[in-house]
Every structure is written in structure tokens, then in C-alpha cells.
Amino acid sequence: AQSVTQLGSHVSVSEGALVLLRCNYSSSVPPYLFWYVQYPNQGLQLLLKYTSAATLVKGINGFEAEFKKSETSFHLTKPSAHMSDAAEYFCAVRMDTGRRALTFGSGTRLQVQP
Amino acid sequence: EAQVTQNPRYLITVTGKKLTVTCSQNMNHEYMSWYRQDPGLGLRQIYYSMNVEVTDKGDVPEGYKVSRKEKRNFPLILESPSPNQTSLYFCASSSTGVTSTDTQYFGPGTRLTVL
């Protein structure tokens, strides 16, 4: 069975500081990994996805994530936080099966302090 | 504009009163799915559909029904809602092309409260 663990339900950074949101997965086969962002009262928007091509994946809004198989991690980073980055972030994994279900982590709420 | 729409966005109802949450997508996607989001649990899949007239259970299907009579629509039906179905519900869709990593596009969500 696959699962996703996001360390830290709340992360607070100062504007301009590095953003690091942690995600570890467990999967018996090479997974497909995703990061989604949810702004208040909105649906989920895809930030980036890993599909077994390059291990460093660049997404929208300056975010990127690195797939590390040895650490079973897919941490999300952004060099310099902006106030508009305040949102909830979800890491998700999908096996290559017919069900195509995404297994989500419990989410990390990012606060950006001025 | 490519989008997934859900209606209603907010709903307060009482135990046992049947309700339907509609979901529609304009991207000609074959695959559609319903998730519920609860604090601390992330999103969990309720039901999914690979194409018209093809539906199957997800991780938490109890108390829910779905139908897929048209490609664009995938309504979620609660025949007899109970308070433990109070949640935030998301519909999602994606294509099922040759690449199996097709992005799932999410609707804006429906916040349901069952009293």
C-alpha cells in the first residue's frame, strides 16, 4: 500500500526566506508524485509532478521539488517566500494502477510573515 | 476556460434528507473522481469513474452513490446523509491518455454540513 507523510502541519517563514515543506512516501513500486496547493476557499491546483524523468522538478510560482529515491522523499522548496505563497500544500502519490487514485498527505499550512 | 464545476458550493442539510452534489467538466476527460477532505486526513477518494457507465468504489464509499450517464457529469448522491458525512467534497477529472500520469483537475469544492 502507498502512503504519504508530510512533516509539520504548520510551517511559518518570513517573507524572502527559504520555504521547505517535507514529504516522504512509501510505495512498493516507483510512484508518481505530486504537490498541490490549496488557497483559502478554493480547490486544489497542481504545483508540480514527478513522472520518473528528471529528479529535480520545477513547478509554477518558483517552486521546485527533488525526488530522492534513497530517502523516499519529495520535498518542496522555494528560495524566497512571498506573501502570496500562504496556503495549504498537499503532497500526493499515485500508483500506476487503473484506479488512478491520489493518496494525499495530511497537508502543511504555510504562513508567511511580513 | 477549462474547468471543473461543482454545485452547490455550500450546503447545510439535516440527517436523512437525500441530496445530490453535481460535478461537471468541460475538458472531455474520461476519468472523474470524488474526494472528501477532513482536517488532518488529507483527501480520500470516495468513488471514481473511468468512463461513461463505468464506476467503482474508492477508499471511503460507504453512504455514497454515483452515476456516470454522460461523459461530462459525475454527480455524488447521499441517499440518507448522516453527521459523519459533514466534510469538504472535491470532484476531479483527468484524461486517460497513453501517459498514466495525467494531471487531475479539481473543482472548487462543496462544503457540506449535516445536522
XYZ file of C-alpha atoms in Angstrom:
229
model
C 0.000 0.000 0.000
C 1.127 3.505 -0.654
C 1.174 6.312 1.872
C 2.375 9.873 2.217
C 3.687 11.638 5.296
C 4.016 15.380 5.497
C 6.143 16.501 8.416
C 4.777 19.592 10.065
C 1.144 20.556 9.826
C 2.099 24.233 10.103
C 5.206 25.990 8.815
C 5.899 29.676 9.295
C 8.574 31.605 7.399
C 9.455 35.226 6.912
C 8.930 36.898 3.577
C 12.061 36.341 1.488
C 13.153 33.267 3.441
C 13.581 29.756 2.109
C 10.471 27.596 2.038
C 10.935 23.876 2.734
C 7.924 21.585 3.002
C 8.686 17.951 3.675
C 7.087 14.918 2.105
C 8.009 11.259 2.487
C 6.244 8.459 0.691
C 6.064 4.727 0.869
C 5.367 2.761 -2.246
C 6.199 -0.741 -3.363
C 6.769 0.400 -6.936
C 8.152 3.610 -8.437
C 5.489 6.194 -7.759
C 4.187 9.270 -9.445
C 4.423 12.181 -7.028
C 2.581 15.464 -6.955
C 2.426 18.678 -4.997
C -0.858 20.561 -4.921
C -1.628 23.945 -3.375
C -4.958 24.991 -1.904
C -5.684 28.662 -1.355
C -8.470 29.588 1.062
C -11.920 28.630 -0.210
C -10.527 27.257 -3.429
C -9.897 23.880 -4.981
C -6.536 22.211 -5.403
C -4.110 23.460 -8.013
C -1.206 21.397 -9.289
C 2.189 22.885 -8.452
C 4.389 20.206 -9.968
C 4.651 16.477 -10.594
C 7.354 13.827 -10.781
C 6.964 11.261 -13.535
C 10.298 9.384 -13.411
C 12.063 11.731 -15.794
C 14.296 14.361 -14.162
C 14.642 14.020 -10.391
C 14.542 17.798 -9.924
C 11.137 19.037 -10.936
C 10.311 22.691 -11.460
C 6.782 23.893 -10.993
C 4.757 27.047 -11.042
C 5.295 30.121 -8.882
C 9.010 29.386 -8.400
C 8.530 26.100 -6.552
C 10.583 23.000 -7.183
C 10.920 19.545 -5.676
C 13.583 16.879 -5.754
C 12.830 13.179 -5.898
C 15.250 11.205 -3.734
C 14.633 7.504 -4.040
C 17.153 6.550 -1.343
C 15.352 8.774 1.151
C 11.841 8.154 -0.257
C 11.363 11.905 -0.162
C 9.891 14.568 -2.402
C 10.391 17.810 -0.501
C 9.047 21.077 -1.892
C 11.233 24.186 -1.861
C 11.158 27.797 -2.917
C 14.213 30.037 -2.468
C 12.336 33.149 -1.415
C 8.866 33.166 0.129
C 6.259 35.671 -0.938
C 3.176 36.696 0.993
C 1.037 35.213 -1.769
C 2.521 31.749 -1.039
C 0.465 31.479 2.145
C -1.762 28.457 1.559
C -2.097 24.780 2.372
C 0.151 22.395 0.478
C -0.537 18.745 -0.171
C 1.855 16.060 -1.293
C 0.251 13.148 -3.141
C 1.339 9.854 -4.620
C -0.260 7.780 -7.321
C 0.499 4.257 -8.327
C 0.249 3.311 -11.963
C -2.968 1.389 -11.480
C -6.380 1.597 -13.068
C -7.916 3.312 -10.075
C -5.712 6.369 -10.566
C -6.482 7.456 -7.027
C -4.233 10.019 -5.456
C -3.159 9.263 -1.901
C -2.723 12.577 -0.136
C -0.709 13.616 2.857
C -2.481 15.453 5.642
C -1.296 18.822 4.381
C 1.024 21.590 5.556
C -0.266 25.084 6.138
C 2.329 27.662 5.176
C 2.271 31.057 6.860
C 4.414 33.876 5.529
C 5.259 36.631 7.977
C 5.996 40.144 6.729
C -11.888 28.118 -19.879
C -11.076 24.547 -18.891
C -12.665 23.840 -15.558
C -14.438 21.516 -13.188
C -17.573 22.983 -11.637
C -19.457 21.825 -8.579
C -22.824 22.804 -7.203
C -23.759 23.783 -4.655
C -20.642 25.281 -3.091
C -22.188 25.250 0.376
C -24.989 23.113 1.723
C -26.500 22.672 5.161
C -28.983 19.841 5.488
C -30.500 17.518 8.063
C -29.946 13.840 8.715
C -31.744 11.579 6.284
C -32.660 14.140 3.636
C -31.416 12.930 0.272
C -29.111 15.273 -1.588
C -27.083 15.424 -4.789
C -23.891 17.342 -5.434
C -23.298 17.925 -9.107
C -19.950 17.893 -10.881
C -19.312 18.850 -14.472
C -16.139 19.165 -16.543
C -15.656 20.741 -19.957
C -12.351 19.106 -20.877
C -13.733 15.888 -22.386
C -11.965 13.886 -19.691
C -12.682 10.202 -19.405
C -11.727 9.886 -15.746
C -13.648 11.544 -12.913
C -13.432 11.112 -9.181
C -14.880 12.303 -5.878
C -12.799 13.008 -2.787
C -13.654 14.175 0.689
C -11.320 16.346 2.727
C -11.283 16.192 6.511
C -8.916 18.019 8.879
C -5.721 16.098 9.464
C -6.636 13.378 6.971
C -5.918 14.991 3.631
C -8.186 13.935 0.776
C -9.656 10.460 0.468
C -11.220 9.014 -2.644
C -14.929 8.136 -2.444
C -15.768 6.870 -5.937
C -14.267 7.117 -9.367
C -15.291 6.567 -12.969
C -13.041 5.526 -15.812
C -15.642 6.427 -18.436
C -19.367 6.619 -19.115
C -21.290 3.899 -17.268
C -18.095 2.681 -15.554
C -17.862 3.486 -11.849
C -16.093 1.889 -8.908
C -15.501 2.344 -5.200
C -12.626 4.282 -3.760
C -11.355 4.185 -0.203
C -14.427 5.536 1.613
C -17.557 4.707 -0.443
C -19.990 3.887 2.392
C -23.069 6.107 2.352
C -22.475 7.469 -1.139
C -23.645 6.693 -4.660
C -22.549 7.985 -8.033
C -23.633 7.738 -11.632
C -21.946 8.491 -14.952
C -24.567 8.727 -17.659
C -22.765 11.427 -19.590
C -19.060 11.994 -20.024
C -19.086 15.492 -18.607
C -21.180 14.880 -15.467
C -20.472 12.839 -12.352
C -22.991 13.566 -9.565
C -22.443 12.440 -5.979
C -25.582 11.222 -4.229
C -26.128 10.925 -0.490
C -29.319 8.891 -0.093
C -29.536 9.337 3.681
C -26.911 11.780 4.904
C -25.527 11.456 8.405
C -23.475 13.902 10.507
C -20.265 11.943 9.849
C -20.602 12.945 6.204
C -20.063 16.573 7.122
C -16.995 17.383 5.079
C -15.499 19.285 2.170
C -16.020 17.449 -1.103
C -13.972 17.749 -4.268
C -14.632 16.476 -7.728
C -11.670 15.877 -10.029
C -11.157 14.856 -13.636
C -8.305 13.856 -15.895
C -7.677 12.388 -19.285
C -6.550 8.781 -19.610
C -4.147 9.084 -22.485
C -1.065 6.987 -23.095
C 0.784 8.661 -20.263
C -0.630 7.441 -16.957
C 0.433 10.494 -15.001
C -2.285 12.730 -16.379
C -2.942 15.622 -14.071
C -6.147 15.581 -12.067
C -8.016 18.881 -12.199
C -10.058 19.719 -9.133
C -13.306 21.589 -8.718
C -13.694 24.413 -6.168
C -15.205 22.165 -3.513
C -18.577 21.736 -1.818
C -18.772 22.284 1.912
C -21.497 20.045 3.311
C -22.870 20.206 6.845
C -25.282 17.526 8.010
C -27.134 18.397 11.214
